[in-house]
Amino acid sequence: MSDKIKPLKYLGQNFLCSPQIAKKIVKLLGNIEGKNIYEIGPGMGALTTHIINEGANLTCFDIDLRSIDYLKQKFYNIPNIQIIHSDIRNINLSEENKNISVIGNIPYNITGDILYWLINNSDNIDCAVLTIQKEVAKRWIAKENTKEYGISTLALKLYGNTKICFNISPNSFHPKPKVTSSVVLIKFDKELYKDINKEALLKFIKSAFNMRRKVLSNSLNNYFNLHNVDKNQLAIHLSNHNKNYLKMRAEQLTLQDYIFFFDIVSKLF
């Protein structure tokens, strides 16, 4: 089946060609009968077939017209599928698109974009099941004080719970990628940290990791200047709470640390 559409390298296409793995991935969505599912980059429909068989209302998004044409022929007259020629990154979910589950085998070169699209639309999304590069998946669930720990780790903690479900051998794809893939389940929690300005906090965290080898007193210097934060005053406030954040590196702080740190900083704006 993989010879019907030639995978394009510039689109990062590696088509899943194992029906058993495809079924296992879809099962991670749980009971999806009657549920609204968005599939990112369906390709030749390896996941699509199983999603439809489970009785979901499926909307597929692909930028490859060859895939769109192929899927429209393959699923002709199937009532519970809509196939759209569009980049999912250009889709903004509205009030009409609630309680959606997202699934997809994500091209490695746009994984970061997809993550932040999910986060920006998380009020409308219940969960996401994504096949991504194993090394990226490790960063998404990393522990503090490790080289993998970073912005994406903290962003996902801020919006929900993430876990690696299983890994997939390169042999399950055509063409075979040079790396192992991981299937990741993200469950978004709309009540989690709902009283926090998450967007502003994430900007603060991104600034902290801008120069991750330096202590935060240096890596956050531009942020402090931009917001007219007096570092001497900040140091006094932190000392009063027995916090030594300015002498620590970005990867040493937990999400709770960043929330506390940002709360003190924002009061000095």
mmCIF file of N, CA, C and O in Angstrom, residues 78-180:
data_model
loop_
_atom_site.group_PDB
_atom_site.id
_atom_site.type_symbol
_atom_site.label_atom_id
_atom_site.label_comp_id
_atom_site.label_asym_id
_atom_site.label_seq_id
_atom_site.Cartn_x
_atom_site.Cartn_y
_atom_site.Cartn_z
ATOM 1 N N ILE A 78 -18.312 7.423 3.007
ATOM 2 C CA ILE A 78 -18.288 7.180 4.462
ATOM 3 C C ILE A 78 -18.790 8.459 5.143
ATOM 4 O O ILE A 78 -18.205 9.527 4.970
ATOM 5 N N PRO A 79 -19.885 8.385 5.902
ATOM 6 C CA PRO A 79 -20.517 9.609 6.415
ATOM 7 C C PRO A 79 -19.764 10.301 7.548
ATOM 8 O O PRO A 79 -19.917 11.505 7.736
ATOM 9 N N ASN A 80 -18.974 9.556 8.318
ATOM 10 C CA ASN A 80 -18.393 10.156 9.526
ATOM 11 C C ASN A 80 -16.948 10.622 9.353
ATOM 12 O O ASN A 80 -16.171 10.630 10.287
ATOM 13 N N ILE A 81 -16.595 11.030 8.121
ATOM 14 C CA ILE A 81 -15.251 11.561 7.895
ATOM 15 C C ILE A 81 -15.310 12.810 7.017
ATOM 16 O O ILE A 81 -16.077 12.875 6.056
ATOM 17 N N GLN A 82 -14.510 13.787 7.408
ATOM 18 C CA GLN A 82 -14.344 15.013 6.625
ATOM 19 C C GLN A 82 -12.852 15.184 6.360
ATOM 20 O O GLN A 82 -12.038 15.092 7.292
ATOM 21 N N ILE A 83 -12.479 15.406 5.115
ATOM 22 C CA ILE A 83 -11.071 15.483 4.727
ATOM 23 C C ILE A 83 -10.778 16.890 4.220
ATOM 24 O O ILE A 83 -11.380 17.338 3.238
ATOM 25 N N ILE A 84 -9.871 17.584 4.896
ATOM 26 C CA ILE A 84 -9.641 19.001 4.628
ATOM 27 C C ILE A 84 -8.193 19.239 4.203
ATOM 28 O O ILE A 84 -7.257 18.791 4.875
ATOM 29 N N HIS A 85 -8.033 19.956 3.099
ATOM 30 C CA HIS A 85 -6.699 20.326 2.631
ATOM 31 C C HIS A 85 -6.275 21.597 3.352
ATOM 32 O O HIS A 85 -6.612 22.722 2.953
ATOM 33 N N SER A 86 -5.555 21.412 4.465
ATOM 34 C CA SER A 86 -5.146 22.558 5.271
ATOM 35 C C SER A 86 -4.040 22.144 6.231
ATOM 36 O O SER A 86 -3.917 20.975 6.601
ATOM 37 N N ASP A 87 -3.247 23.127 6.610
ATOM 38 C CA ASP A 87 -2.238 22.940 7.642
ATOM 39 C C ASP A 87 -2.921 23.146 8.992
ATOM 40 O O ASP A 87 -3.476 24.219 9.254
ATOM 41 N N ILE A 88 -2.871 22.137 9.853
ATOM 42 C CA ILE A 88 -3.551 22.226 11.151
ATOM 43 C C ILE A 88 -3.073 23.427 11.958
ATOM 44 O O ILE A 88 -3.825 24.002 12.748
ATOM 45 N N ARG A 89 -1.840 23.863 11.709
ATOM 46 C CA ARG A 89 -1.294 24.997 12.458
ATOM 47 C C ARG A 89 -2.031 26.289 12.143
ATOM 48 O O ARG A 89 -1.912 27.273 12.897
ATOM 49 N N ASN A 90 -2.778 26.319 11.040
ATOM 50 C CA ASN A 90 -3.548 27.510 10.666
ATOM 51 C C ASN A 90 -5.003 27.440 11.122
ATOM 52 O O ASN A 90 -5.791 28.338 10.830
ATOM 53 N N ILE A 91 -5.346 26.371 11.829
ATOM 54 C CA ILE A 91 -6.714 26.187 12.300
ATOM 55 C C ILE A 91 -6.831 26.658 13.746
ATOM 56 O O ILE A 91 -6.107 26.199 14.627
ATOM 57 N N ASN A 92 -7.740 27.599 13.993
ATOM 58 C CA ASN A 92 -8.024 28.047 15.353
ATOM 59 C C ASN A 92 -9.356 27.469 15.797
ATOM 60 O O ASN A 92 -10.388 27.717 15.163
ATOM 61 N N LEU A 93 -9.329 26.684 16.851
ATOM 62 C CA LEU A 93 -10.555 26.057 17.330
ATOM 63 C C LEU A 93 -11.449 27.100 17.989
ATOM 64 O O LEU A 93 -10.982 27.953 18.736
ATOM 65 N N SER A 94 -12.732 27.014 17.715
ATOM 66 C CA SER A 94 -13.691 27.989 18.224
ATOM 67 C C SER A 94 -14.615 27.322 19.233
ATOM 68 O O SER A 94 -14.457 26.156 19.588
ATOM 69 N N GLU A 95 -15.609 28.079 19.680
ATOM 70 C CA GLU A 95 -16.585 27.561 20.639
ATOM 71 C C GLU A 95 -17.322 26.345 20.083
ATOM 72 O O GLU A 95 -17.803 25.501 20.834
ATOM 73 N N GLU A 96 -17.399 26.256 18.751
ATOM 74 C CA GLU A 96 -18.112 25.140 18.135
ATOM 75 C C GLU A 96 -17.292 23.851 18.158
ATOM 76 O O GLU A 96 -17.816 22.763 17.952
ATOM 77 N N ASN A 97 -15.983 23.986 18.392
ATOM 78 C CA ASN A 97 -15.091 22.826 18.364
ATOM 79 C C ASN A 97 -14.652 22.481 19.778
ATOM 80 O O ASN A 97 -13.540 22.761 20.187
ATOM 81 N N LYS A 98 -15.547 21.885 20.551
ATOM 82 C CA LYS A 98 -15.249 21.562 21.940
ATOM 83 C C LYS A 98 -15.008 20.073 22.113
ATOM 84 O O LYS A 98 -15.497 19.249 21.351
ATOM 85 N N ASN A 99 -14.263 19.743 23.175
ATOM 86 C CA ASN A 99 -14.047 18.347 23.581
ATOM 87 C C ASN A 99 -13.504 17.479 22.446
ATOM 88 O O ASN A 99 -13.973 16.362 22.219
ATOM 89 N N ILE A 100 -12.514 18.002 21.766
ATOM 90 C CA ILE A 100 -11.906 17.297 20.635
ATOM 91 C C ILE A 100 -10.728 16.456 21.132
ATOM 92 O O ILE A 100 -10.022 16.844 22.064
ATOM 93 N N SER A 101 -10.531 15.318 20.498
ATOM 94 C CA SER A 101 -9.310 14.544 20.686
ATOM 95 C C SER A 101 -8.489 14.656 19.404
ATOM 96 O O SER A 101 -9.053 14.657 18.309
ATOM 97 N N VAL A 102 -7.173 14.751 19.561
ATOM 98 C CA VAL A 102 -6.279 14.929 18.418
ATOM 99 C C VAL A 102 -5.355 13.724 18.322
ATOM 100 O O VAL A 102 -4.904 13.188 19.345
ATOM 101 N N ILE A 103 -5.088 13.301 17.097
ATOM 102 C CA ILE A 103 -4.198 12.167 16.878
ATOM 103 C C ILE A 103 -3.370 12.420 15.625
ATOM 104 O O ILE A 103 -3.813 13.132 14.719
ATOM 105 N N GLY A 104 -2.166 11.877 15.589
ATOM 106 C CA GLY A 104 -1.376 12.050 14.373
ATOM 107 C C GLY A 104 0.029 11.497 14.493
ATOM 108 O O GLY A 104 0.605 11.431 15.578
ATOM 109 N N ASN A 105 0.539 11.076 13.355
ATOM 110 C CA ASN A 105 1.950 10.724 13.209
ATOM 111 C C ASN A 105 2.637 11.997 12.726
ATOM 112 O O ASN A 105 2.499 12.386 11.563
ATOM 113 N N ILE A 106 3.366 12.664 13.617
ATOM 114 C CA ILE A 106 3.819 14.035 13.381
ATOM 115 C C ILE A 106 5.195 14.062 12.713
ATOM 116 O O ILE A 106 6.143 13.455 13.227
ATOM 117 N N PRO A 107 5.326 14.769 11.588
ATOM 118 C CA PRO A 107 6.664 14.960 10.992
ATOM 119 C C PRO A 107 7.601 15.593 12.018
ATOM 120 O O PRO A 107 7.232 16.554 12.703
ATOM 121 N N TYR A 108 8.802 15.056 12.118
ATOM 122 C CA TYR A 108 9.717 15.495 13.172
ATOM 123 C C TYR A 108 10.010 16.981 13.114
ATOM 124 O O TYR A 108 10.220 17.620 14.152
ATOM 125 N N ASN A 109 10.007 17.558 11.904
ATOM 126 C CA ASN A 109 10.421 18.951 11.773
ATOM 127 C C ASN A 109 9.364 19.959 12.231
ATOM 128 O O ASN A 109 9.652 21.148 12.321
ATOM 129 N N ILE A 110 8.151 19.512 12.515
ATOM 130 C CA ILE A 110 7.124 20.450 12.992
ATOM 131 C C ILE A 110 6.564 20.055 14.360
ATOM 132 O O ILE A 110 5.536 20.578 14.791
ATOM 133 N N THR A 111 7.255 19.153 15.054
ATOM 134 C CA THR A 111 6.747 18.680 16.347
ATOM 135 C C THR A 111 6.547 19.826 17.331
ATOM 136 O O THR A 111 5.531 19.892 18.026
ATOM 137 N N GLY A 112 7.513 20.743 17.394
ATOM 138 C CA GLY A 112 7.394 21.878 18.306
ATOM 139 C C GLY A 112 6.197 22.751 17.969
ATOM 140 O O GLY A 112 5.455 23.174 18.859
ATOM 141 N N ASP A 113 5.996 23.005 16.689
ATOM 142 C CA ASP A 113 4.849 23.811 16.252
ATOM 143 C C ASP A 113 3.530 23.157 16.662
ATOM 144 O O ASP A 113 2.595 23.827 17.100
ATOM 145 N N ILE A 114 3.453 21.841 16.484
ATOM 146 C CA ILE A 114 2.231 21.116 16.822
ATOM 147 C C ILE A 114 1.975 21.172 18.325
ATOM 148 O O ILE A 114 0.829 21.359 18.765
ATOM 149 N N LEU A 115 3.034 21.035 19.116
ATOM 150 C CA LEU A 115 2.872 21.111 20.572
ATOM 151 C C LEU A 115 2.258 22.441 20.973
ATOM 152 O O LEU A 115 1.300 22.483 21.756
ATOM 153 N N TYR A 116 2.779 23.542 20.421
ATOM 154 C CA TYR A 116 2.269 24.846 20.835
ATOM 155 C C TYR A 116 0.913 25.157 20.214
ATOM 156 O O TYR A 116 0.120 25.907 20.795
ATOM 157 N N TRP A 117 0.591 24.531 19.080
ATOM 158 C CA TRP A 117 -0.770 24.634 18.554
ATOM 159 C C TRP A 117 -1.741 23.956 19.525
ATOM 160 O O TRP A 117 -2.816 24.496 19.822
ATOM 161 N N LEU A 118 -1.372 22.798 20.029
ATOM 162 C CA LEU A 118 -2.207 22.091 20.998
ATOM 163 C C LEU A 118 -2.409 22.922 22.260
ATOM 164 O O LEU A 118 -3.536 23.055 22.757
ATOM 165 N N ILE A 119 -1.316 23.480 22.757
ATOM 166 C CA ILE A 119 -1.397 24.281 23.976
ATOM 167 C C ILE A 119 -2.280 25.513 23.766
ATOM 168 O O ILE A 119 -3.128 25.841 24.605
ATOM 169 N N ASN A 120 -2.107 26.183 22.623
ATOM 170 C CA ASN A 120 -2.905 27.389 22.344
ATOM 171 C C ASN A 120 -4.391 27.080 22.186
ATOM 172 O O ASN A 120 -5.230 27.962 22.370
ATOM 173 N N ASN A 121 -4.699 25.847 21.842
ATOM 174 C CA ASN A 121 -6.106 25.443 21.659
ATOM 175 C C ASN A 121 -6.581 24.473 22.737
ATOM 176 O O ASN A 121 -7.607 23.807 22.569
ATOM 177 N N SER A 122 -5.847 24.413 23.838
ATOM 178 C CA SER A 122 -6.095 23.378 24.849
ATOM 179 C C SER A 122 -7.458 23.483 25.532
ATOM 180 O O SER A 122 -7.945 22.492 26.071
ATOM 181 N N ASP A 123 -8.072 24.658 25.515
ATOM 182 C CA ASP A 123 -9.415 24.785 26.098
ATOM 183 C C ASP A 123 -10.434 23.939 25.341
ATOM 184 O O ASP A 123 -11.492 23.602 25.887
ATOM 185 N N ASN A 124 -10.126 23.623 24.100
ATOM 186 C CA ASN A 124 -11.057 22.878 23.261
ATOM 187 C C ASN A 124 -10.661 21.412 23.081
ATOM 188 O O ASN A 124 -11.365 20.658 22.430
ATOM 189 N N ILE A 125 -9.502 21.031 23.620
ATOM 190 C CA ILE A 125 -8.965 19.692 23.377
ATOM 191 C C ILE A 125 -8.908 18.894 24.675
ATOM 192 O O ILE A 125 -8.404 19.368 25.688
ATOM 193 N N ASP A 126 -9.454 17.687 24.627
ATOM 194 C CA ASP A 126 -9.408 16.800 25.797
ATOM 195 C C ASP A 126 -8.066 16.083 25.903
ATOM 196 O O ASP A 126 -7.464 16.016 26.972
ATOM 197 N N CYS A 127 -7.627 15.513 24.774
ATOM 198 C CA CYS A 127 -6.370 14.770 24.804
ATOM 199 C C CYS A 127 -5.765 14.715 23.410
ATOM 200 O O CYS A 127 -6.433 15.012 22.415
ATOM 201 N N ALA A 128 -4.505 14.334 23.364
ATOM 202 C CA ALA A 128 -3.806 14.171 22.092
ATOM 203 C C ALA A 128 -2.939 12.924 22.161
ATOM 204 O O ALA A 128 -2.274 12.680 23.172
ATOM 205 N N VAL A 129 -2.973 12.142 21.091
ATOM 206 C CA VAL A 129 -2.114 10.967 20.951
ATOM 207 C C VAL A 129 -1.223 11.221 19.747
ATOM 208 O O VAL A 129 -1.704 11.281 18.615
ATOM 209 N N LEU A 130 0.070 11.402 20.006
ATOM 210 C CA LEU A 130 0.992 11.796 18.948
ATOM 211 C C LEU A 130 2.149 10.816 18.838
ATOM 212 O O LEU A 130 2.705 10.384 19.853
ATOM 213 N N THR A 131 2.517 10.491 17.611
ATOM 214 C CA THR A 131 3.728 9.716 17.359
ATOM 215 C C THR A 131 4.819 10.704 16.972
ATOM 216 O O THR A 131 4.703 11.408 15.969
ATOM 217 N N ILE A 132 5.870 10.743 17.805
ATOM 218 C CA ILE A 132 6.940 11.723 17.616
ATOM 219 C C ILE A 132 8.299 11.034 17.797
ATOM 220 O O ILE A 132 8.366 9.860 18.175
ATOM 221 N N GLN A 133 9.350 11.757 17.546
ATOM 222 C CA GLN A 133 10.699 11.233 17.735
ATOM 223 C C GLN A 133 10.932 10.919 19.222
ATOM 224 O O GLN A 133 10.573 11.706 20.101
ATOM 225 N N LYS A 134 11.538 9.777 19.495
ATOM 226 C CA LYS A 134 11.743 9.331 20.876
ATOM 227 C C LYS A 134 12.511 10.357 21.696
ATOM 228 O O LYS A 134 12.188 10.602 22.863
ATOM 229 N N GLU A 135 13.524 10.965 21.110
ATOM 230 C CA GLU A 135 14.333 11.941 21.848
ATOM 231 C C GLU A 135 13.518 13.163 22.245
ATOM 232 O O GLU A 135 13.742 13.756 23.306
ATOM 233 N N VAL A 136 12.571 13.549 21.400
ATOM 234 C CA VAL A 136 11.689 14.674 21.723
ATOM 235 C C VAL A 136 10.731 14.268 22.834
ATOM 236 O O VAL A 136 10.477 15.036 23.775
ATOM 237 N N ALA A 137 10.190 13.061 22.743
ATOM 238 C CA ALA A 137 9.275 12.555 23.770
ATOM 239 C C ALA A 137 9.945 12.559 25.145
ATOM 240 O O ALA A 137 9.309 12.897 26.154
ATOM 241 N N LYS A 138 11.212 12.212 25.181
ATOM 242 C CA LYS A 138 11.947 12.209 26.452
ATOM 243 C C LYS A 138 12.040 13.611 27.039
ATOM 244 O O LYS A 138 11.989 13.790 28.262
ATOM 245 N N ARG A 139 12.138 14.614 26.167
ATOM 246 C CA ARG A 139 12.176 16.000 26.654
ATOM 247 C C ARG A 139 10.818 16.413 27.223
ATOM 248 O O ARG A 139 10.761 17.190 28.177
ATOM 249 N N TRP A 140 9.757 15.887 26.631
ATOM 250 C CA TRP A 140 8.420 16.269 27.080
ATOM 251 C C TRP A 140 8.100 15.776 28.487
ATOM 252 O O TRP A 140 7.281 16.382 29.178
ATOM 253 N N ILE A 141 8.717 14.688 28.919
ATOM 254 C CA ILE A 141 8.415 14.140 30.250
ATOM 255 C C ILE A 141 9.629 14.181 31.179
ATOM 256 O O ILE A 141 9.661 13.495 32.200
ATOM 257 N N ALA A 142 10.619 14.989 30.850
ATOM 258 C CA ALA A 142 11.898 14.992 31.574
ATOM 259 C C ALA A 142 11.749 15.470 33.019
ATOM 260 O O ALA A 142 10.820 16.182 33.386
ATOM 261 N N LYS A 143 12.715 15.063 33.821
ATOM 262 C CA LYS A 143 12.818 15.514 35.202
ATOM 263 C C LYS A 143 13.773 16.703 35.265
ATOM 264 O O LYS A 143 14.678 16.839 34.437
ATOM 265 N N GLU A 144 13.566 17.548 36.280
ATOM 266 C CA GLU A 144 14.484 18.669 36.452
ATOM 267 C C GLU A 144 15.905 18.150 36.700
ATOM 268 O O GLU A 144 16.102 16.999 37.075
ATOM 269 N N ASN A 145 16.870 19.019 36.472
ATOM 270 C CA ASN A 145 18.298 18.688 36.610
ATOM 271 C C ASN A 145 18.775 17.667 35.586
ATOM 272 O O ASN A 145 19.739 16.930 35.831
ATOM 273 N N THR A 146 18.106 17.597 34.447
ATOM 274 C CA THR A 146 18.577 16.761 33.337
ATOM 275 C C THR A 146 18.693 17.631 32.097
ATOM 276 O O THR A 146 18.062 18.690 32.008
ATOM 277 N N LYS A 147 19.493 17.175 31.136
ATOM 278 C CA LYS A 147 19.686 17.968 29.918
ATOM 279 C C LYS A 147 18.424 17.999 29.058
ATOM 280 O O LYS A 147 18.241 18.902 28.248
ATOM 281 N N GLU A 148 17.531 17.001 29.237
ATOM 282 C CA GLU A 148 16.288 16.956 28.443
ATOM 283 C C GLU A 148 15.242 17.948 28.957
ATOM 284 O O GLU A 148 14.344 18.362 28.222
ATOM 285 N N TYR A 149 15.335 18.312 30.224
ATOM 286 C CA TYR A 149 14.344 19.173 30.876
ATOM 287 C C TYR A 149 14.388 20.573 30.273
ATOM 288 O O TYR A 149 15.463 21.158 30.119
ATOM 289 N N GLY A 150 13.217 21.091 29.912
ATOM 290 C CA GLY A 150 13.218 22.413 29.302
ATOM 291 C C GLY A 150 11.838 23.018 29.184
ATOM 292 O O GLY A 150 10.900 22.659 29.923
ATOM 293 N N ILE A 151 11.697 23.925 28.236
ATOM 294 C CA ILE A 151 10.462 24.696 28.065
ATOM 295 C C ILE A 151 9.272 23.786 27.777
ATOM 296 O O ILE A 151 8.199 23.935 28.371
ATOM 297 N N SER A 152 9.453 22.836 26.852
ATOM 298 C CA SER A 152 8.332 21.956 26.497
ATOM 299 C C SER A 152 7.899 21.108 27.685
ATOM 300 O O SER A 152 6.698 20.866 27.882
ATOM 301 N N THR A 153 8.847 20.664 28.503
ATOM 302 C CA THR A 153 8.519 19.896 29.706
ATOM 303 C C THR A 153 7.580 20.691 30.603
ATOM 304 O O THR A 153 6.536 20.193 31.045
ATOM 305 N N LEU A 154 7.977 21.924 30.883
ATOM 306 C CA LEU A 154 7.222 22.766 31.809
ATOM 307 C C LEU A 154 5.888 23.210 31.214
ATOM 308 O O LEU A 154 4.880 23.282 31.924
ATOM 309 N N ALA A 155 5.879 23.469 29.908
ATOM 310 C CA ALA A 155 4.628 23.861 29.251
ATOM 311 C C ALA A 155 3.583 22.758 29.377
ATOM 312 O O ALA A 155 2.410 23.011 29.686
ATOM 313 N N LEU A 156 4.005 21.526 29.152
ATOM 314 C CA LEU A 156 3.073 20.401 29.245
ATOM 315 C C LEU A 156 2.604 20.170 30.680
ATOM 316 O O LEU A 156 1.431 19.841 30.907
ATOM 317 N N LYS A 157 3.480 20.361 31.645
ATOM 318 C CA LYS A 157 3.084 20.229 33.050
ATOM 319 C C LYS A 157 2.057 21.293 33.420
ATOM 320 O O LYS A 157 1.166 21.068 34.246
ATOM 321 N N LEU A 158 2.186 22.452 32.798
ATOM 322 C CA LEU A 158 1.297 23.577 33.102
ATOM 323 C C LEU A 158 -0.112 23.347 32.577
ATOM 324 O O LEU A 158 -1.088 23.839 33.148
ATOM 325 N N TYR A 159 -0.222 22.562 31.499
ATOM 326 C CA TYR A 159 -1.520 22.388 30.852
ATOM 327 C C TYR A 159 -2.138 21.005 31.037
ATOM 328 O O TYR A 159 -3.281 20.785 30.651
ATOM 329 N N GLY A 160 -1.397 20.070 31.595
ATOM 330 C CA GLY A 160 -1.994 18.746 31.754
ATOM 331 C C GLY A 160 -0.988 17.696 32.163
ATOM 332 O O GLY A 160 0.006 17.985 32.833
ATOM 333 N N ASN A 161 -1.256 16.458 31.759
ATOM 334 C CA ASN A 161 -0.396 15.323 32.100
ATOM 335 C C ASN A 161 0.043 14.618 30.825
ATOM 336 O O ASN A 161 -0.766 14.386 29.925
ATOM 337 N N THR A 162 1.318 14.251 30.774
ATOM 338 C CA THR A 162 1.892 13.645 29.578
ATOM 339 C C THR A 162 2.618 12.358 29.943
ATOM 340 O O THR A 162 3.301 12.296 30.964
ATOM 341 N N LYS A 163 2.462 11.339 29.103
ATOM 342 C CA LYS A 163 3.235 10.109 29.322
ATOM 343 C C LYS A 163 3.584 9.462 27.987
ATOM 344 O O LYS A 163 2.877 9.624 26.986
ATOM 345 N N ILE A 164 4.717 8.752 27.991
ATOM 346 C CA ILE A 164 5.106 7.951 26.832
ATOM 347 C C ILE A 164 4.445 6.583 26.991
ATOM 348 O O ILE A 164 4.636 5.909 28.007
ATOM 349 N N CYS A 165 3.668 6.187 25.996
ATOM 350 C CA CYS A 165 2.916 4.929 26.082
ATOM 351 C C CYS A 165 3.720 3.736 25.573
ATOM 352 O O CYS A 165 3.733 2.684 26.199
ATOM 353 N N PHE A 166 4.356 3.893 24.437
ATOM 354 C CA PHE A 166 5.229 2.847 23.904
ATOM 355 C C PHE A 166 6.068 3.414 22.771
ATOM 356 O O PHE A 166 5.782 4.493 22.253
ATOM 357 N N ASN A 167 7.112 2.671 22.417
ATOM 358 C CA ASN A 167 8.001 3.062 21.321
ATOM 359 C C ASN A 167 7.683 2.247 20.076
ATOM 360 O O ASN A 167 7.119 1.156 20.157
ATOM 361 N N ILE A 168 8.045 2.804 18.912
ATOM 362 C CA ILE A 168 7.809 2.125 17.632
ATOM 363 C C ILE A 168 9.122 2.023 16.871
ATOM 364 O O ILE A 168 9.841 3.010 16.695
ATOM 365 N N SER A 169 9.417 0.841 16.408
ATOM 366 C CA SER A 169 10.626 0.596 15.625
ATOM 367 C C SER A 169 10.536 1.307 14.274
ATOM 368 O O SER A 169 9.444 1.449 13.706
ATOM 369 N N PRO A 170 11.672 1.725 13.738
ATOM 370 C CA PRO A 170 11.686 2.298 12.382
ATOM 371 C C PRO A 170 11.123 1.343 11.330
ATOM 372 O O PRO A 170 10.631 1.796 10.292
ATOM 373 N N ASN A 171 11.156 0.038 11.610
ATOM 374 C CA ASN A 171 10.658 -0.950 10.652
ATOM 375 C C ASN A 171 9.158 -0.854 10.399
ATOM 376 O O ASN A 171 8.648 -1.434 9.438
ATOM 377 N N SER A 172 8.447 -0.114 11.263
ATOM 378 C CA SER A 172 6.996 0.019 11.112
ATOM 379 C C SER A 172 6.602 1.171 10.198
ATOM 380 O O SER A 172 5.412 1.457 10.038
ATOM 381 N N PHE A 173 7.609 1.844 9.616
ATOM 382 C CA PHE A 173 7.337 2.999 8.756
ATOM 383 C C PHE A 173 7.935 2.797 7.367
ATOM 384 O O PHE A 173 8.881 2.031 7.177
ATOM 385 N N HIS A 174 7.357 3.516 6.409
ATOM 386 C CA HIS A 174 7.925 3.599 5.059
ATOM 387 C C HIS A 174 7.992 5.064 4.660
ATOM 388 O O HIS A 174 6.966 5.749 4.661
ATOM 389 N N PRO A 175 9.201 5.568 4.343
ATOM 390 C CA PRO A 175 10.490 4.880 4.495
ATOM 391 C C PRO A 175 10.864 4.777 5.969
ATOM 392 O O PRO A 175 10.288 5.461 6.813
ATOM 393 N N LYS A 176 11.846 3.938 6.283
ATOM 394 C CA LYS A 176 12.278 3.768 7.656
ATOM 395 C C LYS A 176 13.006 5.034 8.123
ATOM 396 O O LYS A 176 13.992 5.432 7.510
ATOM 397 N N PRO A 177 12.532 5.661 9.197
ATOM 398 C CA PRO A 177 13.280 6.806 9.735
ATOM 399 C C PRO A 177 14.575 6.324 10.383
ATOM 400 O O PRO A 177 14.725 5.135 10.685
ATOM 401 N N LYS A 178 15.491 7.230 10.597
ATOM 402 C CA LYS A 178 16.780 6.866 11.197
ATOM 403 C C LYS A 178 16.709 6.815 12.712
ATOM 404 O O LYS A 178 17.701 6.502 13.375
ATOM 405 N N VAL A 179 15.541 7.117 13.261
ATOM 406 C CA VAL A 179 15.382 7.171 14.715
ATOM 407 C C VAL A 179 14.159 6.367 15.145
ATOM 408 O O VAL A 179 13.275 6.082 14.341
ATOM 409 N N THR A 180 14.122 6.023 16.413
ATOM 410 C CA THR A 180 12.962 5.359 17.004
ATOM 411 C C THR A 180 11.895 6.410 17.317
ATOM 412 O O THR A 180 12.208 7.546 17.653
#
